[in-house]
Structures are given as structure tokens and as C-alpha cells.
Amino acid sequence: MKKDLLGIDDLDRNGIEEILQEVNGKSSSVLSGKILASCFFEPSTRTRLSFETAMLRLGGKVIGFSEANSTSFQKGESLHDTMRIIGDFADIIVIRHPQEGSAKIAAEATKTPVINGGDGANEHPTQTLIDLFTIKQLQGTVDGLTIALVGDLKYGRTVHSLVKALSLYSVNLCFVSPKALGLPSSLQQLLRERNVGYSFYEKIEEVIDRTDILYMTRLQKERLQGERIEQDFGLKTEMLSLAKPHLKILHPLPRLSEIPPEIDKTPFAAYFTQAKNGVAVRMALLAKYCFR
Ligand code: NCD
């Protein structure tokens, strides 16, 4: 097993399944004496607090920061130096940073395991483990499903990691997005190499009747590079009249207007279950990487 989890490719399908099988959410003291450094250079609610909760539930302790400006980054210190020092203080590090490749810089600066909690528009592998765990919990399987990924497929890092992971399964993928926010060509190439069926759409109505998992995402406003997006790619309650009864809607959250709150009380809504699963999945992950 690799020292770090920087991209979901750091795990093969067996590695992913092994972690998912170990998820049980039971509090214990297995990480007593261990310290998690929680290094968030970018805003976060779920990722940071679920990692910290997971560490505390396993008997470990947490140090860290939730704002880059409270660190020596403000004085001009390099990410490398900051992470090298923190690596000497902690037993495991989770980092979120706006720059693509930042988690890799951190991992190279220290012998301590580094978990990527999101590096710019690149990857968010631990969200993918939560997504897969939730899909299996709700549908009993990943293989054989038709999964529609909707929204900002260009800059959405949760989509990038999830598509890489899904390419290891036998799935049919439908990508629904405004043209300017389509799936990066490198990921399309990966899907072709791995013989995964995929197709493109601009409207949810075109795919809703055959979808098993509808994976919604928000527009990554903070990462746009001049694209002007006027098209509304949101889900509307009426569209669900065409859905299969077992359809489940996931969203890494935060949601903006792409899922109206009235959908929350339908049996299709599974995004709050998904968010709740974050703690249990990250408990399994922390235990694994602290004792790798
Ligand atoms: C996502 C992220 O930070 O990439 N949130 C999360 O971790 N659950 C999704 C997003 O910000 O749109």
C-alpha cells in the first residue's frame, strides 16, 4: 500500500474494496496516541469536520488550521517547508489546497502519510470512497449501474476522482453538462482505454428514466476561467416523475440551486445520508493509513 492517498489511482479496485469493507463507524481507541494534522488552505465544512470527528472517534487527537492566513503561508513560507514541519509533528496529514498538485508537494516533503482532501480542480479521492460506499449501501452494487453525473464536470474534483474509480467497475456513465463544462478529455480517454460505456447530454430529462444514480454537482464558480454559463443544469421536481423507483440522488454538497429543497423529502434524496457516511468512511481510512 502506498504511503499517501493523493488521487484515487493510488488505490486499485481491491484497495478500494478493502477500505469499504472495513467501514463500520464504531468508536474505539485504536488511534489513541496518534495525531492528525488537519491542514485546510481552502474552505471546507464536511471534509474537515468529518476527518476531525473520525480521528476523535478513534481515540486520536487533532491539530491544524482552517485558514491559510493563520499560518506562515502569510509570511511567504513555501508549501513544501510548511508541510515538512507539520509532518514532523503529526502521524497523518489531511490537506486541502486550491492548487492542483499541492497534495503531491506535501507528500514529497514528509515521510508522514498525506491524504488529499481536495487539490484545486484536480482530485478529491476520499469523497469518492464515500460516494462508492453510499452507492453500494443504497443499490447493493456498483457493477451494472447506469450513473448520470450532472453539472460542472470540467472543474468538479469529486467528479474527476469518481469517474476514475468508476472506470474500474462495469458501469454505464451518462455525462450531463453545459458544453463549456464537459468532462476533461484525459478522463474520456481513460474510459475508452478501460472500455467503459459513456455518452454526453445537455439535459437531465434525456437520461433520468434509465438512471440508477444521479450524481449532481454545483458550478465551481471559484474555478471558472472566463466561461460564461447561462444554462440551468438543475434538477426539477417534475423530472423525477420519469425516474425509476429505486433511483438515488447523490451530491457531494454544498448544493446551490441545482437541487431544490423540496426534493429532500422524496425517497430519491440520498445526499444527506452520503454526507453522514463521511465520518465512518474516514474512520476506516485513517485507521488504514496510520498503520500502513
Ligand atoms: C466538494 C469539494 O470540496 O470539492 N465538497 C466536499 O468536499 N464534499 C464539492 C464542492 O465544493 O462542490
mmCIF file of C-alpha atoms and ligand atoms in Angstrom:
data_model
loop_
_atom_site.group_PDB
_atom_site.id
_atom_site.type_symbol
_atom_site.label_atom_id
_atom_site.label_comp_id
_atom_site.label_asym_id
_atom_site.label_seq_id
_atom_site.Cartn_x
_atom_site.Cartn_y
_atom_site.Cartn_z
ATOM 1 C CA MET A 1 0.000 0.000 0.000
ATOM 2 C CA LYS A 2 1.279 3.487 -0.880
ATOM 3 C CA LYS A 3 2.210 5.956 1.867
ATOM 4 C CA ASP A 4 -0.257 8.582 0.621
ATOM 5 C CA LEU A 5 -3.714 8.904 -0.901
ATOM 6 C CA LEU A 6 -3.241 11.717 -3.417
ATOM 7 C CA GLY A 7 -5.523 10.537 -6.208
ATOM 8 C CA ILE A 8 -7.965 7.647 -6.319
ATOM 9 C CA ASP A 9 -5.497 5.895 -8.665
ATOM 10 C CA ASP A 10 -3.290 5.349 -5.612
ATOM 11 C CA LEU A 11 -5.713 2.511 -4.846
ATOM 12 C CA ASP A 12 -6.659 -0.311 -7.202
ATOM 13 C CA ARG A 13 -10.116 -1.868 -7.112
ATOM 14 C CA ASN A 14 -9.049 -4.321 -4.376
ATOM 15 C CA GLY A 15 -7.586 -1.490 -2.312
ATOM 16 C CA ILE A 16 -10.821 0.477 -2.615
ATOM 17 C CA GLU A 17 -12.979 -2.532 -1.710
ATOM 18 C CA GLU A 18 -10.777 -3.363 1.262
ATOM 19 C CA ILE A 19 -11.313 0.091 2.772
ATOM 20 C CA LEU A 20 -15.070 -0.008 2.072
ATOM 21 C CA GLN A 21 -15.338 -3.395 3.789
ATOM 22 C CA GLU A 22 -13.664 -2.022 6.898
ATOM 23 C CA VAL A 23 -16.210 0.797 7.302
ATOM 24 C CA ASN A 24 -18.292 0.229 10.440
ATOM 25 C CA GLY A 25 -18.435 3.600 12.235
ATOM 26 C CA LYS A 26 -17.710 2.052 15.642
ATOM 27 C CA SER A 27 -15.911 4.310 18.089
ATOM 28 C CA SER A 28 -12.751 2.823 19.626
ATOM 29 C CA SER A 29 -9.299 3.772 20.880
ATOM 30 C CA VAL A 30 -7.255 2.263 18.034
ATOM 31 C CA LEU A 31 -5.699 5.638 17.202
ATOM 32 C CA SER A 32 -5.012 6.624 20.791
ATOM 33 C CA GLY A 33 -1.665 8.453 20.893
ATOM 34 C CA LYS A 34 -1.872 9.379 17.185
ATOM 35 C CA ILE A 35 -2.187 12.945 15.911
ATOM 36 C CA LEU A 36 -3.979 14.104 12.760
ATOM 37 C CA ALA A 37 -2.824 17.390 11.229
ATOM 38 C CA SER A 38 -5.865 18.918 9.555
ATOM 39 C CA CYS A 39 -4.462 21.464 7.080
ATOM 40 C CA PHE A 40 -7.184 23.364 5.239
ATOM 41 C CA PHE A 41 -5.968 26.168 2.980
ATOM 42 C CA GLU A 42 -9.421 26.324 1.335
ATOM 43 C CA PRO A 43 -12.961 26.468 2.789
ATOM 44 C CA SER A 44 -14.494 23.194 3.961
ATOM 45 C CA THR A 45 -17.356 22.067 6.163
ATOM 46 C CA ARG A 46 -17.887 18.326 5.682
ATOM 47 C CA THR A 47 -14.417 17.204 4.741
ATOM 48 C CA ARG A 48 -12.599 18.930 7.584
ATOM 49 C CA LEU A 49 -15.139 18.284 10.310
ATOM 50 C CA SER A 50 -15.738 14.659 9.312
ATOM 51 C CA PHE A 51 -11.984 13.935 9.271
ATOM 52 C CA GLU A 52 -11.620 15.566 12.682
ATOM 53 C CA THR A 53 -14.659 13.735 14.067
ATOM 54 C CA ALA A 54 -13.339 10.452 12.666
ATOM 55 C CA MET A 55 -9.958 10.963 14.384
ATOM 56 C CA LEU A 56 -11.586 11.826 17.721
ATOM 57 C CA ARG A 57 -13.949 8.834 17.492
ATOM 58 C CA LEU A 58 -10.935 6.542 17.121
ATOM 59 C CA GLY A 59 -9.239 7.999 20.201
ATOM 60 C CA GLY A 60 -6.752 10.183 18.315
ATOM 61 C CA LYS A 61 -6.052 13.903 18.617
ATOM 62 C CA VAL A 62 -6.223 16.722 16.084
ATOM 63 C CA ILE A 63 -4.059 19.766 15.362
ATOM 64 C CA GLY A 64 -4.454 22.093 12.411
ATOM 65 C CA PHE A 65 -5.913 25.156 10.821
ATOM 66 C CA SER A 66 -8.868 26.010 8.637
ATOM 67 C CA GLU A 67 -7.498 29.148 7.045
ATOM 68 C CA ALA A 68 -4.243 29.629 5.150
ATOM 69 C CA ASN A 69 -3.880 33.160 6.537
ATOM 70 C CA SER A 70 -3.386 31.909 10.061
ATOM 71 C CA THR A 71 -0.178 30.080 9.035
ATOM 72 C CA SER A 72 3.285 31.188 7.920
ATOM 73 C CA PHE A 73 1.970 30.940 4.352
ATOM 74 C CA GLN A 74 1.011 34.553 5.106
ATOM 75 C CA LYS A 75 4.736 35.365 5.588
ATOM 76 C CA GLY A 76 5.625 33.695 2.296
ATOM 77 C CA GLU A 77 6.673 30.238 3.517
ATOM 78 C CA SER A 78 6.575 27.565 0.811
ATOM 79 C CA LEU A 79 4.023 24.756 0.975
ATOM 80 C CA HIS A 80 6.929 22.309 0.989
ATOM 81 C CA ASP A 81 8.503 23.791 4.125
ATOM 82 C CA THR A 82 5.188 24.129 5.946
ATOM 83 C CA MET A 83 4.275 20.502 5.272
ATOM 84 C CA ARG A 84 7.746 19.199 6.100
ATOM 85 C CA ILE A 85 7.473 20.723 9.568
ATOM 86 C CA ILE A 86 3.882 19.602 10.155
ATOM 87 C CA GLY A 87 4.891 16.083 9.073
ATOM 88 C CA ASP A 88 7.358 16.008 11.970
ATOM 89 C CA PHE A 89 4.584 16.919 14.421
ATOM 90 C CA ALA A 90 1.800 14.586 13.261
ATOM 91 C CA ASP A 91 1.227 10.910 12.421
ATOM 92 C CA ILE A 92 -1.034 11.630 9.463
ATOM 93 C CA ILE A 93 -1.934 14.741 7.457
ATOM 94 C CA VAL A 94 -5.042 15.715 5.541
ATOM 95 C CA ILE A 95 -4.583 18.692 3.245
ATOM 96 C CA ARG A 96 -6.979 20.779 1.171
ATOM 97 C CA HIS A 97 -5.458 23.455 -1.035
ATOM 98 C CA PRO A 98 -6.594 25.487 -4.075
ATOM 99 C CA GLN A 99 -3.586 24.475 -6.195
ATOM 100 C CA GLU A 100 -3.663 21.298 -8.311
ATOM 101 C CA GLY A 101 -0.785 19.040 -7.288
ATOM 102 C CA SER A 102 -0.485 20.600 -3.804
ATOM 103 C CA ALA A 103 -1.135 17.298 -2.019
ATOM 104 C CA LYS A 104 1.722 15.759 -4.002
ATOM 105 C CA ILE A 105 4.077 18.572 -2.948
ATOM 106 C CA ALA A 106 3.053 17.908 0.663
ATOM 107 C CA ALA A 107 3.579 14.145 0.288
ATOM 108 C CA GLU A 108 7.060 14.662 -1.137
ATOM 109 C CA ALA A 109 8.005 16.985 1.726
ATOM 110 C CA THR A 110 7.444 14.448 4.521
ATOM 111 C CA LYS A 111 7.572 10.756 5.415
ATOM 112 C CA THR A 112 4.198 11.112 7.162
ATOM 113 C CA PRO A 113 1.166 9.817 5.206
ATOM 114 C CA VAL A 114 -0.693 12.561 3.347
ATOM 115 C CA ILE A 115 -4.366 12.318 2.393
ATOM 116 C CA ASN A 116 -5.639 14.675 -0.292
ATOM 117 C CA GLY A 117 -8.794 16.451 0.896
ATOM 118 C CA GLY A 118 -9.114 18.257 -2.452
ATOM 119 C CA ASP A 119 -6.393 19.911 -4.573
ATOM 120 C CA GLY A 120 -7.894 22.615 -6.777
ATOM 121 C CA ALA A 121 -9.940 21.184 -9.629
ATOM 122 C CA ASN A 122 -7.851 18.016 -9.678
ATOM 123 C CA GLU A 123 -8.983 15.279 -7.262
ATOM 124 C CA HIS A 124 -10.885 14.505 -4.080
ATOM 125 C CA PRO A 125 -10.290 10.780 -3.539
ATOM 126 C CA THR A 126 -11.789 10.441 -0.060
ATOM 127 C CA GLN A 127 -15.106 11.851 -1.316
ATOM 128 C CA THR A 128 -15.034 9.082 -3.919
ATOM 129 C CA LEU A 129 -14.729 6.426 -1.215
ATOM 130 C CA ILE A 130 -17.799 7.955 0.472
ATOM 131 C CA ASP A 131 -19.646 8.045 -2.869
ATOM 132 C CA LEU A 132 -18.866 4.381 -3.616
ATOM 133 C CA PHE A 133 -19.732 3.281 -0.082
ATOM 134 C CA THR A 134 -23.078 5.088 -0.339
ATOM 135 C CA ILE A 135 -23.847 3.662 -3.791
ATOM 136 C CA LYS A 136 -23.188 0.118 -2.507
ATOM 137 C CA GLN A 137 -25.220 0.746 0.628
ATOM 138 C CA LEU A 138 -28.205 2.020 -1.374
ATOM 139 C CA GLN A 139 -28.103 -0.119 -4.522
ATOM 140 C CA GLY A 140 -26.232 -3.190 -3.212
ATOM 141 C CA THR A 141 -23.671 -2.984 -6.026
ATOM 142 C CA VAL A 142 -21.746 -0.641 -8.280
ATOM 143 C CA ASP A 143 -21.377 -3.050 -11.213
ATOM 144 C CA GLY A 144 -24.233 -2.959 -13.656
ATOM 145 C CA LEU A 145 -25.493 0.523 -12.743
ATOM 146 C CA THR A 146 -26.255 3.449 -15.017
ATOM 147 C CA ILE A 147 -24.791 6.511 -13.335
ATOM 148 C CA ALA A 148 -25.507 10.044 -14.546
ATOM 149 C CA LEU A 149 -23.031 12.744 -13.500
ATOM 150 C CA VAL A 150 -24.503 16.216 -13.784
ATOM 151 C CA GLY A 151 -23.148 19.755 -13.545
ATOM 152 C CA ASP A 152 -19.620 21.111 -13.603
ATOM 153 C CA LEU A 153 -17.717 18.113 -14.932
ATOM 154 C CA LYS A 154 -14.776 20.268 -16.000
ATOM 155 C CA TYR A 155 -13.750 21.730 -12.644
ATOM 156 C CA GLY A 156 -15.534 19.367 -10.231
ATOM 157 C CA ARG A 157 -12.795 17.417 -8.469
ATOM 158 C CA THR A 158 -15.245 14.971 -6.902
ATOM 159 C CA VAL A 159 -16.367 14.039 -10.429
ATOM 160 C CA HIS A 160 -12.783 13.552 -11.596
ATOM 161 C CA SER A 161 -11.914 11.121 -8.803
ATOM 162 C CA LEU A 162 -15.268 9.337 -9.016
ATOM 163 C CA VAL A 163 -15.005 8.797 -12.789
ATOM 164 C CA LYS A 164 -11.513 7.314 -12.360
ATOM 165 C CA ALA A 165 -12.817 4.936 -9.702
ATOM 166 C CA LEU A 166 -15.941 4.001 -11.688
ATOM 167 C CA SER A 167 -13.706 3.109 -14.642
ATOM 168 C CA LEU A 168 -12.655 0.081 -12.545
ATOM 169 C CA TYR A 169 -16.275 -1.159 -12.476
ATOM 170 C CA SER A 170 -18.666 -2.333 -15.123
ATOM 171 C CA VAL A 171 -20.912 0.727 -15.359
ATOM 172 C CA ASN A 172 -22.646 2.862 -17.944
ATOM 173 C CA LEU A 173 -21.899 6.574 -17.499
ATOM 174 C CA CYS A 174 -24.029 9.499 -18.712
ATOM 175 C CA PHE A 175 -22.423 12.942 -18.539
ATOM 176 C CA VAL A 176 -24.886 15.832 -18.385
ATOM 177 C CA SER A 177 -23.413 19.343 -18.500
ATOM 178 C CA PRO A 178 -23.343 22.627 -20.346
ATOM 179 C CA LYS A 179 -20.966 22.200 -23.321
ATOM 180 C CA ALA A 180 -18.350 24.506 -21.761
ATOM 181 C CA LEU A 181 -18.160 22.364 -18.606
ATOM 182 C CA GLY A 182 -17.711 18.921 -20.148
ATOM 183 C CA LEU A 183 -15.604 16.058 -18.816
ATOM 184 C CA PRO A 184 -11.853 16.628 -19.435
ATOM 185 C CA SER A 185 -10.540 14.719 -22.459
ATOM 186 C CA SER A 186 -7.947 12.843 -20.358
ATOM 187 C CA LEU A 187 -10.791 11.206 -18.431
ATOM 188 C CA GLN A 188 -12.675 10.399 -21.630
ATOM 189 C CA GLN A 189 -9.536 8.697 -22.899
ATOM 190 C CA LEU A 190 -9.236 6.675 -19.688
ATOM 191 C CA LEU A 191 -12.831 5.476 -20.102
ATOM 192 C CA ARG A 192 -12.120 4.395 -23.677
ATOM 193 C CA GLU A 193 -8.964 2.541 -22.615
ATOM 194 C CA ARG A 194 -10.924 0.702 -19.932
ATOM 195 C CA ASN A 195 -13.890 0.002 -22.223
ATOM 196 C CA VAL A 196 -16.414 1.848 -20.079
ATOM 197 C CA GLY A 197 -19.578 2.907 -21.933
ATOM 198 C CA TYR A 198 -20.270 6.655 -21.766
ATOM 199 C CA SER A 199 -22.319 9.298 -23.536
ATOM 200 C CA PHE A 200 -22.955 13.056 -23.341
ATOM 201 C CA TYR A 201 -26.136 15.066 -22.817
ATOM 202 C CA GLU A 202 -27.151 18.624 -22.004
ATOM 203 C CA LYS A 203 -30.410 17.851 -20.193
ATOM 204 C CA ILE A 204 -31.257 15.605 -17.242
ATOM 205 C CA GLU A 205 -34.592 14.715 -18.935
ATOM 206 C CA GLU A 206 -32.642 12.826 -21.607
ATOM 207 C CA VAL A 207 -31.273 10.295 -19.093
ATOM 208 C CA ILE A 208 -33.486 10.314 -15.995
ATOM 209 C CA ASP A 209 -35.668 7.338 -16.992
ATOM 210 C CA ARG A 210 -32.739 4.897 -17.142
ATOM 211 C CA THR A 211 -30.551 6.285 -14.350
ATOM 212 C CA ASP A 212 -29.860 4.357 -11.120
ATOM 213 C CA ILE A 213 -27.639 7.008 -9.505
ATOM 214 C CA LEU A 214 -27.973 10.703 -10.297
ATOM 215 C CA TYR A 215 -24.767 12.402 -9.120
ATOM 216 C CA MET A 216 -25.416 16.155 -9.002
ATOM 217 C CA THR A 217 -22.681 18.781 -8.572
ATOM 218 C CA ARG A 218 -22.568 22.550 -8.245
ATOM 219 C CA LEU A 219 -20.973 25.048 -10.591
ATOM 220 C CA GLN A 220 -17.395 25.566 -9.321
ATOM 221 C CA LYS A 221 -17.684 29.369 -9.600
ATOM 222 C CA GLU A 222 -14.368 29.972 -7.885
ATOM 223 C CA ARG A 223 -12.502 27.899 -10.501
ATOM 224 C CA LEU A 224 -14.061 29.147 -13.758
ATOM 225 C CA GLN A 225 -11.582 30.576 -16.239
ATOM 226 C CA GLY A 226 -13.775 33.031 -18.096
ATOM 227 C CA GLU A 227 -16.510 30.541 -19.112
ATOM 228 C CA ARG A 228 -19.950 32.167 -19.063
ATOM 229 C CA ILE A 229 -22.544 29.640 -18.039
ATOM 230 C CA GLU A 230 -26.111 30.715 -18.606
ATOM 231 C CA GLN A 231 -27.649 27.276 -18.993
ATOM 232 C CA ASP A 232 -29.521 25.900 -15.985
ATOM 233 C CA PHE A 233 -28.487 22.288 -15.379
ATOM 234 C CA GLY A 234 -30.505 21.925 -12.186
ATOM 235 C CA LEU A 235 -32.851 19.119 -11.244
ATOM 236 C CA LYS A 236 -36.562 19.960 -11.113
ATOM 237 C CA THR A 237 -39.121 18.026 -9.090
ATOM 238 C CA GLU A 238 -41.230 17.284 -12.209
ATOM 239 C CA MET A 239 -38.289 15.485 -13.840
ATOM 240 C CA LEU A 240 -38.489 12.809 -11.137
ATOM 241 C CA SER A 241 -41.862 11.602 -12.430
ATOM 242 C CA LEU A 242 -39.881 9.725 -15.089
ATOM 243 C CA ALA A 243 -37.377 8.195 -12.633
ATOM 244 C CA LYS A 244 -37.045 4.501 -11.762
ATOM 245 C CA PRO A 245 -38.445 3.896 -8.247
ATOM 246 C CA HIS A 246 -35.005 2.947 -6.890
ATOM 247 C CA LEU A 247 -33.182 5.996 -8.310
ATOM 248 C CA LYS A 248 -30.984 7.688 -5.698
ATOM 249 C CA ILE A 249 -29.702 11.252 -5.931
ATOM 250 C CA LEU A 250 -26.218 11.946 -4.583
ATOM 251 C CA HIS A 251 -24.390 15.266 -4.262
ATOM 252 C CA PRO A 252 -21.011 15.863 -2.563
ATOM 253 C CA LEU A 253 -22.521 19.132 -1.219
ATOM 254 C CA PRO A 254 -22.619 22.074 -0.816
ATOM 255 C CA ARG A 255 -25.592 22.340 -3.141
ATOM 256 C CA LEU A 256 -26.682 25.630 -4.574
ATOM 257 C CA SER A 257 -29.818 25.832 -6.707
ATOM 258 C CA GLU A 258 -29.202 22.554 -8.596
ATOM 259 C CA ILE A 259 -31.348 20.552 -6.156
ATOM 260 C CA PRO A 260 -34.450 22.371 -4.869
ATOM 261 C CA PRO A 261 -35.011 21.703 -1.122
ATOM 262 C CA GLU A 262 -38.443 20.163 -1.792
ATOM 263 C CA ILE A 263 -36.636 17.135 -3.273
ATOM 264 C CA ASP A 264 -35.069 16.452 0.157
ATOM 265 C CA LYS A 265 -38.193 14.732 1.418
ATOM 266 C CA THR A 266 -38.598 12.425 -1.574
ATOM 267 C CA PRO A 267 -37.303 8.832 -1.316
ATOM 268 C CA PHE A 268 -34.849 9.679 -4.104
ATOM 269 C CA ALA A 269 -32.777 12.081 -1.989
ATOM 270 C CA ALA A 270 -29.670 10.410 -0.548
ATOM 271 C CA TYR A 271 -27.200 13.287 -0.257
ATOM 272 C CA PHE A 272 -27.603 13.734 3.492
ATOM 273 C CA THR A 273 -27.033 10.005 4.062
ATOM 274 C CA GLN A 274 -23.975 10.321 1.839
ATOM 275 C CA ALA A 275 -22.619 13.255 3.893
ATOM 276 C CA LYS A 276 -23.258 11.375 7.136
ATOM 277 C CA ASN A 277 -21.302 8.389 5.818
ATOM 278 C CA GLY A 278 -18.270 10.701 5.627
ATOM 279 C CA VAL A 279 -17.317 10.095 9.244
ATOM 280 C CA ALA A 280 -17.483 6.274 9.125
ATOM 281 C CA VAL A 281 -15.612 6.056 5.816
ATOM 282 C CA ARG A 282 -12.901 8.434 7.042
ATOM 283 C CA MET A 283 -12.566 6.422 10.268
ATOM 284 C CA ALA A 284 -11.725 3.332 8.193
ATOM 285 C CA LEU A 285 -9.352 5.380 6.061
ATOM 286 C CA LEU A 286 -7.483 6.966 8.975
ATOM 287 C CA ALA A 287 -7.052 3.602 10.717
ATOM 288 C CA LYS A 288 -5.675 2.121 7.499
ATOM 289 C CA TYR A 289 -3.190 4.904 6.704
ATOM 290 C CA CYS A 290 -1.990 5.398 10.298
ATOM 291 C CA PHE A 291 -0.967 1.710 10.448
ATOM 292 C CA ARG A 292 0.002 1.072 6.839
HETATM 293 C C1 NCD B 1 -16.762 19.232 -2.649
HETATM 294 C C2 NCD B 1 -15.366 19.796 -2.798
HETATM 295 O O1 NCD B 1 -14.850 20.474 -1.912
HETATM 296 O O2 NCD B 1 -14.779 19.506 -3.835
HETATM 297 N N1 NCD B 1 -17.250 19.264 -1.353
HETATM 298 C C3 NCD B 1 -16.946 18.240 -0.495
HETATM 299 O O3 NCD B 1 -15.824 18.020 -0.145
HETATM 300 N N2 NCD B 1 -17.942 17.465 -0.084
HETATM 301 C C4 NCD B 1 -17.724 19.717 -3.647
HETATM 302 C C5 NCD B 1 -17.802 21.170 -3.959
HETATM 303 O O4 NCD B 1 -17.198 22.022 -3.311
HETATM 304 O O5 NCD B 1 -18.547 21.486 -4.885
#
